[in-house]
GROMACS .gro file of C-alpha atoms in nm:
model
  281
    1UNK     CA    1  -0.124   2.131  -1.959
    2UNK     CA    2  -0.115   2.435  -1.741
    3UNK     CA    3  -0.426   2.389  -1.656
    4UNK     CA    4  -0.384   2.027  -1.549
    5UNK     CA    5  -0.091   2.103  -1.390
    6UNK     CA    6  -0.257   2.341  -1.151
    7UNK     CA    7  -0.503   2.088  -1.058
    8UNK     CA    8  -0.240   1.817  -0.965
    9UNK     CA    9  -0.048   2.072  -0.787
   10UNK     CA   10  -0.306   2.156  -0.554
   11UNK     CA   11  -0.445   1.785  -0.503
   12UNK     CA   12  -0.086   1.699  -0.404
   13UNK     CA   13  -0.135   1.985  -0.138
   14UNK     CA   14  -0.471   1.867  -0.069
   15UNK     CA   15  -0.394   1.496  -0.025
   16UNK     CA   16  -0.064   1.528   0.204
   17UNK     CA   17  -0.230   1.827   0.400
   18UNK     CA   18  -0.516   1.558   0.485
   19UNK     CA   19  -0.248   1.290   0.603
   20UNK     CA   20  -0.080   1.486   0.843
   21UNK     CA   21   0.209   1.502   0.572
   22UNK     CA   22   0.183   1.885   0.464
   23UNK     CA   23   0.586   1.973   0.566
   24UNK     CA   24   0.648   1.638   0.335
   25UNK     CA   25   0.772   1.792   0.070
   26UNK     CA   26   0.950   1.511  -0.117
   27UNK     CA   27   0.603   1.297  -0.069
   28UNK     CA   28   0.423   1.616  -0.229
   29UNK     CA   29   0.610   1.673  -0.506
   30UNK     CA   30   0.589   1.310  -0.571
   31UNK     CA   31   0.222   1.328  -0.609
   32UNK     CA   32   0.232   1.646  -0.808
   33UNK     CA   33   0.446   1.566  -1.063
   34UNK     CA   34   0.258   1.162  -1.140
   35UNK     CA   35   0.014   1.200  -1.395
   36UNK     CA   36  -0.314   1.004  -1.235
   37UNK     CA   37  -0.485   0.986  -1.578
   38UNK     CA   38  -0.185   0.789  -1.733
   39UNK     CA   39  -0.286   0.526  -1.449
   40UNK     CA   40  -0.643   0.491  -1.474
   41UNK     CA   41  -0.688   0.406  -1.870
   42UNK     CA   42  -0.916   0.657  -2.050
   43UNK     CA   43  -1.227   0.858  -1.914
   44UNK     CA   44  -1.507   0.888  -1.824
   45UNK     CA   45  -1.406   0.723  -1.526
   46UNK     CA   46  -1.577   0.502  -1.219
   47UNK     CA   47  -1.581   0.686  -0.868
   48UNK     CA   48  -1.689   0.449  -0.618
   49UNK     CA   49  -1.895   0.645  -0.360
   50UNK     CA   50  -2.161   0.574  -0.081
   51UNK     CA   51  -2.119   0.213  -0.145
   52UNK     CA   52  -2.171   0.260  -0.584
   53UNK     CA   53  -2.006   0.373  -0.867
   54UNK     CA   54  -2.028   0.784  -1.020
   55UNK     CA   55  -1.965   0.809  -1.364
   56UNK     CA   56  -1.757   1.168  -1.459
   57UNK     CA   57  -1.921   1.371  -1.700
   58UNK     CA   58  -1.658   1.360  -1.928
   59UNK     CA   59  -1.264   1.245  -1.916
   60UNK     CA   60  -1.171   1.559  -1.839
   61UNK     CA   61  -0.853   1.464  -1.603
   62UNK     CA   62  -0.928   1.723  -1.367
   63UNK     CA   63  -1.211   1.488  -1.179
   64UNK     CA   64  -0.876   1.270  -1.099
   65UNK     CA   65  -0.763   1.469  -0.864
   66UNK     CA   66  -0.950   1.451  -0.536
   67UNK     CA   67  -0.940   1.257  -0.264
   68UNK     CA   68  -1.141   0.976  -0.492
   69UNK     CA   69  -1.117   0.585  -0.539
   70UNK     CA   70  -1.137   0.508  -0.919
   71UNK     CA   71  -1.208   0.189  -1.052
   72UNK     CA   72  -0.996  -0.027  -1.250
   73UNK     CA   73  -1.184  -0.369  -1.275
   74UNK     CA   74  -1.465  -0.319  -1.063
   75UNK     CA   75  -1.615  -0.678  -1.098
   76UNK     CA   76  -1.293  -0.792  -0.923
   77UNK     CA   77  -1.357  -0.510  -0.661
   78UNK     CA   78  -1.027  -0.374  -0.810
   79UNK     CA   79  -0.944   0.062  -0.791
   80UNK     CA   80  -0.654   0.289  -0.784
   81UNK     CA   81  -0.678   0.322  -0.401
   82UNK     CA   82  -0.769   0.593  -0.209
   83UNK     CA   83  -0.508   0.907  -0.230
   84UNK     CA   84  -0.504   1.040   0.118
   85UNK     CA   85  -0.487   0.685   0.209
   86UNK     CA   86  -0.176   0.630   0.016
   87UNK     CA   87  -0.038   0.932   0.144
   88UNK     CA   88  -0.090   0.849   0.515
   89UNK     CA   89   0.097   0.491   0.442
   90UNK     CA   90   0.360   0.657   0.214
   91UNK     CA   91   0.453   0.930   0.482
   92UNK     CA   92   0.497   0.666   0.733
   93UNK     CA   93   0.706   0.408   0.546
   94UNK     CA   94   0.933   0.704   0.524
   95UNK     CA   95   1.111   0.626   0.185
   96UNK     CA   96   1.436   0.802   0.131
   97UNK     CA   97   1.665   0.838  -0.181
   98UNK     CA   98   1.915   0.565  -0.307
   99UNK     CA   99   1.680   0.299  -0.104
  100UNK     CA  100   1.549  -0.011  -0.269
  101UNK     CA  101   1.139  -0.048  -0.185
  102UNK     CA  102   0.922  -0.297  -0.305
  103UNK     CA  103   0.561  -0.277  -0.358
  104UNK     CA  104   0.320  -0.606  -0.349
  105UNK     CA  105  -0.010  -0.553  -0.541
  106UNK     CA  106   0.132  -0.263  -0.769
  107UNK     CA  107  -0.220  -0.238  -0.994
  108UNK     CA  108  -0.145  -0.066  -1.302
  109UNK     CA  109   0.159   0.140  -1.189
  110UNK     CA  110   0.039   0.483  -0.994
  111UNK     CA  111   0.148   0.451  -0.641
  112UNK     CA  112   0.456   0.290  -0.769
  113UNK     CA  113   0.574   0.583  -0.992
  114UNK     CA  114   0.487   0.790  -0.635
  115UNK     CA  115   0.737   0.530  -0.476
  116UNK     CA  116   0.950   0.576  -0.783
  117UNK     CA  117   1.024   0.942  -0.720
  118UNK     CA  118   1.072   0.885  -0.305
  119UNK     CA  119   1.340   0.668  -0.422
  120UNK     CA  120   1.501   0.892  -0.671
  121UNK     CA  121   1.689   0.731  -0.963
  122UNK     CA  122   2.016   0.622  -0.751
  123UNK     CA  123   1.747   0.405  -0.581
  124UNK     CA  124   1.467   0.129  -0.719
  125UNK     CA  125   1.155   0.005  -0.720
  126UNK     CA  126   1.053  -0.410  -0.786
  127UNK     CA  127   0.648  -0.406  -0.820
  128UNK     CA  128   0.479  -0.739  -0.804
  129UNK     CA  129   0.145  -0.750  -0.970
  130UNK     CA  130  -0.073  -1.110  -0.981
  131UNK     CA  131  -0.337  -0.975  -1.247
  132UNK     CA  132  -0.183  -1.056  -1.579
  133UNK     CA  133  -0.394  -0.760  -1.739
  134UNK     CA  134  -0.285  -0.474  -1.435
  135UNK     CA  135   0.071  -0.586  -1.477
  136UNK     CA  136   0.107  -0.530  -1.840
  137UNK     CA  137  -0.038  -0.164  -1.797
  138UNK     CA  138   0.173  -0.150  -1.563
  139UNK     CA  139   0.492  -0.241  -1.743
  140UNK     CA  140   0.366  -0.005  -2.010
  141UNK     CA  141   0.258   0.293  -1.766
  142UNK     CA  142   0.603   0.284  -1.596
  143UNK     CA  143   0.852   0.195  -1.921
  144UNK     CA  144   0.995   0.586  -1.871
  145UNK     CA  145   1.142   0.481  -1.494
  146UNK     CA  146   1.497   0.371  -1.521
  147UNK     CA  147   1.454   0.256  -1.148
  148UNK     CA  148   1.138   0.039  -1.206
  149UNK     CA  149   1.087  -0.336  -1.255
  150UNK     CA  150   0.782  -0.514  -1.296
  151UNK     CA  151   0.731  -0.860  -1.221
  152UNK     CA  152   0.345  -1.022  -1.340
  153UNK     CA  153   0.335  -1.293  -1.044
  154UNK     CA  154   0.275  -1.274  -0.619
  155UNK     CA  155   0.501  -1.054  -0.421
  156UNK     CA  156   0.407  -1.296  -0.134
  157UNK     CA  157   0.645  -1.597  -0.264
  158UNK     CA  158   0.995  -1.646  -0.304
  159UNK     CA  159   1.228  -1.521  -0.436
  160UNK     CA  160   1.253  -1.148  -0.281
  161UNK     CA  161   1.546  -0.911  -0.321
  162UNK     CA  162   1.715  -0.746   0.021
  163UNK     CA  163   1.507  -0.447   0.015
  164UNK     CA  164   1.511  -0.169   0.291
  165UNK     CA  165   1.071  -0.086   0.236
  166UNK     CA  166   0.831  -0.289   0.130
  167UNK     CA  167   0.419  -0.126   0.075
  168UNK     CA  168   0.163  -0.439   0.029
  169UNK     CA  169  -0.163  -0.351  -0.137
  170UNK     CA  170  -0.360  -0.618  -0.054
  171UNK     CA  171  -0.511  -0.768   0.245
  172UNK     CA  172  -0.293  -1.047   0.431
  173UNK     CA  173  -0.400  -1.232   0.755
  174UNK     CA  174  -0.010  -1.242   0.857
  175UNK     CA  175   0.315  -1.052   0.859
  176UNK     CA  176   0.494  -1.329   0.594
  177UNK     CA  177   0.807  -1.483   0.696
  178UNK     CA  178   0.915  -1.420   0.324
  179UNK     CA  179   0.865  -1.020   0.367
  180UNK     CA  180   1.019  -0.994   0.710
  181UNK     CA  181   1.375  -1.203   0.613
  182UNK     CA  182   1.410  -0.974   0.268
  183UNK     CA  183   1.433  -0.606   0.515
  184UNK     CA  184   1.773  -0.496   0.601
  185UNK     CA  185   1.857  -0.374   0.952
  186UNK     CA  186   1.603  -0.031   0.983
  187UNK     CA  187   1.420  -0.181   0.701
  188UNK     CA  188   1.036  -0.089   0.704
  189UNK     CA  189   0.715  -0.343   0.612
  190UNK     CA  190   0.374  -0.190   0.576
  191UNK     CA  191   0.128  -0.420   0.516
  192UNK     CA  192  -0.292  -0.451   0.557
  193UNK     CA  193  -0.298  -0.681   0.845
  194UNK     CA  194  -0.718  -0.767   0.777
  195UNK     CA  195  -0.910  -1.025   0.916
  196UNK     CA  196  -1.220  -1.261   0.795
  197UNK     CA  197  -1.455  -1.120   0.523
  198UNK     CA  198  -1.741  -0.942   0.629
  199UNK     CA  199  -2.108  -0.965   0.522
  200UNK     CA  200  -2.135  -1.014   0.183
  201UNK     CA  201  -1.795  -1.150   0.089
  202UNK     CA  202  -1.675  -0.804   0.123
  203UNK     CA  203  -1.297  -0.805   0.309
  204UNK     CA  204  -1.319  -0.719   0.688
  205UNK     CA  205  -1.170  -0.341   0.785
  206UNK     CA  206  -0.831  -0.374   0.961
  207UNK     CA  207  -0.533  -0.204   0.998
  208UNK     CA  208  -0.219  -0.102   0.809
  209UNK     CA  209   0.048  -0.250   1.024
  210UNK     CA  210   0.418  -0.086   1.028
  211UNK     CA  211   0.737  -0.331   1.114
  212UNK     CA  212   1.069  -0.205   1.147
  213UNK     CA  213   1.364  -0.376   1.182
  214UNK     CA  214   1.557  -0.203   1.482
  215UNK     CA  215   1.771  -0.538   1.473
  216UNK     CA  216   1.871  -0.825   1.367
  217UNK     CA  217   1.642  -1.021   1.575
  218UNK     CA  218   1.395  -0.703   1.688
  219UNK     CA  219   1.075  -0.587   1.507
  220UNK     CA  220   0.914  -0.291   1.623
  221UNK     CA  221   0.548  -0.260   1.533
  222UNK     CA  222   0.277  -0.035   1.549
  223UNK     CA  223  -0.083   0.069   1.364
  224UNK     CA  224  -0.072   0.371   1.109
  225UNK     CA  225  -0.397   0.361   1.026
  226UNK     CA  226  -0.725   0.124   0.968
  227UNK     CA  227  -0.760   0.002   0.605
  228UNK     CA  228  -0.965  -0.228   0.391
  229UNK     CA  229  -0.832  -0.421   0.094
  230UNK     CA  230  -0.873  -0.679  -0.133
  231UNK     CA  231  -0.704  -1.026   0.000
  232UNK     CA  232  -0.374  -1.075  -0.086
  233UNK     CA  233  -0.318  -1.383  -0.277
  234UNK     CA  234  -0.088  -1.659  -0.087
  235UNK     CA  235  -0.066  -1.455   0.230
  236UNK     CA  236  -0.404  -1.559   0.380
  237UNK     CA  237  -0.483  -1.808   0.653
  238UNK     CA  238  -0.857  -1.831   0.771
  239UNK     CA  239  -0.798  -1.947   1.086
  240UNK     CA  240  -0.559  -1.652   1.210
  241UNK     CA  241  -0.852  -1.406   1.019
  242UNK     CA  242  -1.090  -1.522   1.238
  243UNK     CA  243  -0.842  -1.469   1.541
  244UNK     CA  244  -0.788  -1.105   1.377
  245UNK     CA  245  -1.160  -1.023   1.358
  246UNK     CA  246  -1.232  -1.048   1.771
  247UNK     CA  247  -0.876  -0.852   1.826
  248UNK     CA  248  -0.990  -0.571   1.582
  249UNK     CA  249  -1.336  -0.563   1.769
  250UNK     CA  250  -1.167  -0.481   2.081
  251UNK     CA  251  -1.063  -0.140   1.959
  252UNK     CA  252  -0.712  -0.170   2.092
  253UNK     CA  253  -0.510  -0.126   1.817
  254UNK     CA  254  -0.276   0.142   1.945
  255UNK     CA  255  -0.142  -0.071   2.205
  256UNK     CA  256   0.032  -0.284   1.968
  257UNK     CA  257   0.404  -0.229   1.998
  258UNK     CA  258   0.628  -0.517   1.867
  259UNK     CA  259   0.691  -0.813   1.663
  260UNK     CA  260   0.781  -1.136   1.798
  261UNK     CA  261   0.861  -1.417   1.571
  262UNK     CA  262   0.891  -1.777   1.736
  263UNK     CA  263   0.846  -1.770   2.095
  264UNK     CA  264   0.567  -1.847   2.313
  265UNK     CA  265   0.283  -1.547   2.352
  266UNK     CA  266   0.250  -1.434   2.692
  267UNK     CA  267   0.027  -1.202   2.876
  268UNK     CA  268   0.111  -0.885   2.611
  269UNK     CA  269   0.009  -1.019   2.324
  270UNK     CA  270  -0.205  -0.871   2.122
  271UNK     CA  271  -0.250  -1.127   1.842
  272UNK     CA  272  -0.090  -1.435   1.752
  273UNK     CA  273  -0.019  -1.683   1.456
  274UNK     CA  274   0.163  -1.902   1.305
  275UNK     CA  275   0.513  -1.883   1.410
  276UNK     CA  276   0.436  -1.490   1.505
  277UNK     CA  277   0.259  -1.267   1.743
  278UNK     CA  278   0.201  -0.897   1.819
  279UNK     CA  279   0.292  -0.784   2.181
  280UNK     CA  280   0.179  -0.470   2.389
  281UNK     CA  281   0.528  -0.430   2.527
   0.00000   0.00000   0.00000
């Protein structure tokens, strides 16, 4: 256990160093103290690299922790996500104690018990999960947090609780109506904002968006970071991913600064679709 121990301690030092998160130290501790093995079923273990799959040598945790993506059903282009990744997205959403977050796409449970521990037990976490098989490890990986709920259907339909984050792990072509109306005032949405599939069937590279709620009625926006994801079931609209593929080929993604929900676009926008459009200004 030492031994392990020492390992996760300095991959949590490793991964939030790499995200521009090293003075994070409630977002490293997180990661040091959540057992990645517990989350990934039993070795030797998938490590998708250079566009195919590594096999460990053994299931000796240890190969867990680095900066790796391991599978968890790889014929449904399904993994545990990319740490640094995570961390990037989980420094920004900027989760604090006693708040209520919910995460859309949960997998079997690990960045959730991450979320768990930002939230600290005066707080809670709801995790959706669609795959009937990744939410029952999940409900079984996660039984030990009082704070924790699992729920085996879409976190893109109703009904949602008031929540003040919510972290989507899985590609949508829109920032849903659904996710917006359940943040309170300051509240935080991070979402994969990805367009059409690219060659292959493979999902198109996009962005991870950030919303905040500065108001009732205002929506602050910007980019965190580019992603790729697997689509996100009910939150997809081909027409608007096609719209989405020529605005991420312009390379402009840092000028986005604001959500506007149901008005007319005009000469700032960035993006639009249905009912909602991202604005330069």
């Amino acid at each position: 256990m030492e031994r392990l121990e020492a390992h996760r301690c300095f991959y949590a030092d490793l991964i939030t160093a790499s995200a521009g998160a090293g003075k994070n130290e409630r977002l490293r501790d997180a990661f040091a103290v959540t057992p990645r093995e517990r989350f990934v079923g039993p070795g030797p273990w998938k490590i998708f690299a250079g566009g195919k799959f590594l096999e460990t040598p053994s299931d000796d945790p240890a190969f867990l922790y680095q900066d790796v993506v391991v599978a968890l059903a790889p014929e449904r282009r399904i993994n545990n996500g990319q740490p640094v990744l995570h961390a990037i997205n989980l420094s920004a959403l900027e989760v604090k104690q006693g708040e209520t977050a919910l995460h859309v796409g949960a997998g079997t449970g690990y960045y959730t018990a991450v979320l768990a521990r930002l939230t600290g037990e005066n707080g809670a976490v709801v995790a959706y999960e669609i795959e009937q098989d990744l939410a029952k490890k999940a409900i079984q990986n996660l039984s030990d947090f009082s704070n924790v709920t699992v729920q085996e259907r879409s976190g893109s339909e109703a009904p949602l609780p008031v929540c003040d984050a919510i972290y989507v792990n899985a590609g949508a072509t829109a920032p849903l109506k659904i996710w917006v109306d359940a943040l309170r005032v300051h509240g935080r949405l991070l979402f994969p904002l990805t367009p059409a599939d690219g060659p292959g069937g493979m999902p198109g590279a996009g962005g991870m968006l950030l919303i905040t709620r500065s108001g009732t009625d205002r929506f602050d926006a910007r980019f965190v970071c580019p992603a790729m994801f697997v689509p996100c079931f009910g939150a997809r609209d081909e027409e608007t991913a096609q719209k989405l593929t020529a605005a991420f080929k312009r390379g402009d993604l840092q000028s986005v600064k604001s959500l506007r929900l149901n008005s007319q676009p005009d000469d700032s926008c960035w993006c639009a679709g249905d009912g909602w459009w991202l604005s330069k200004a």
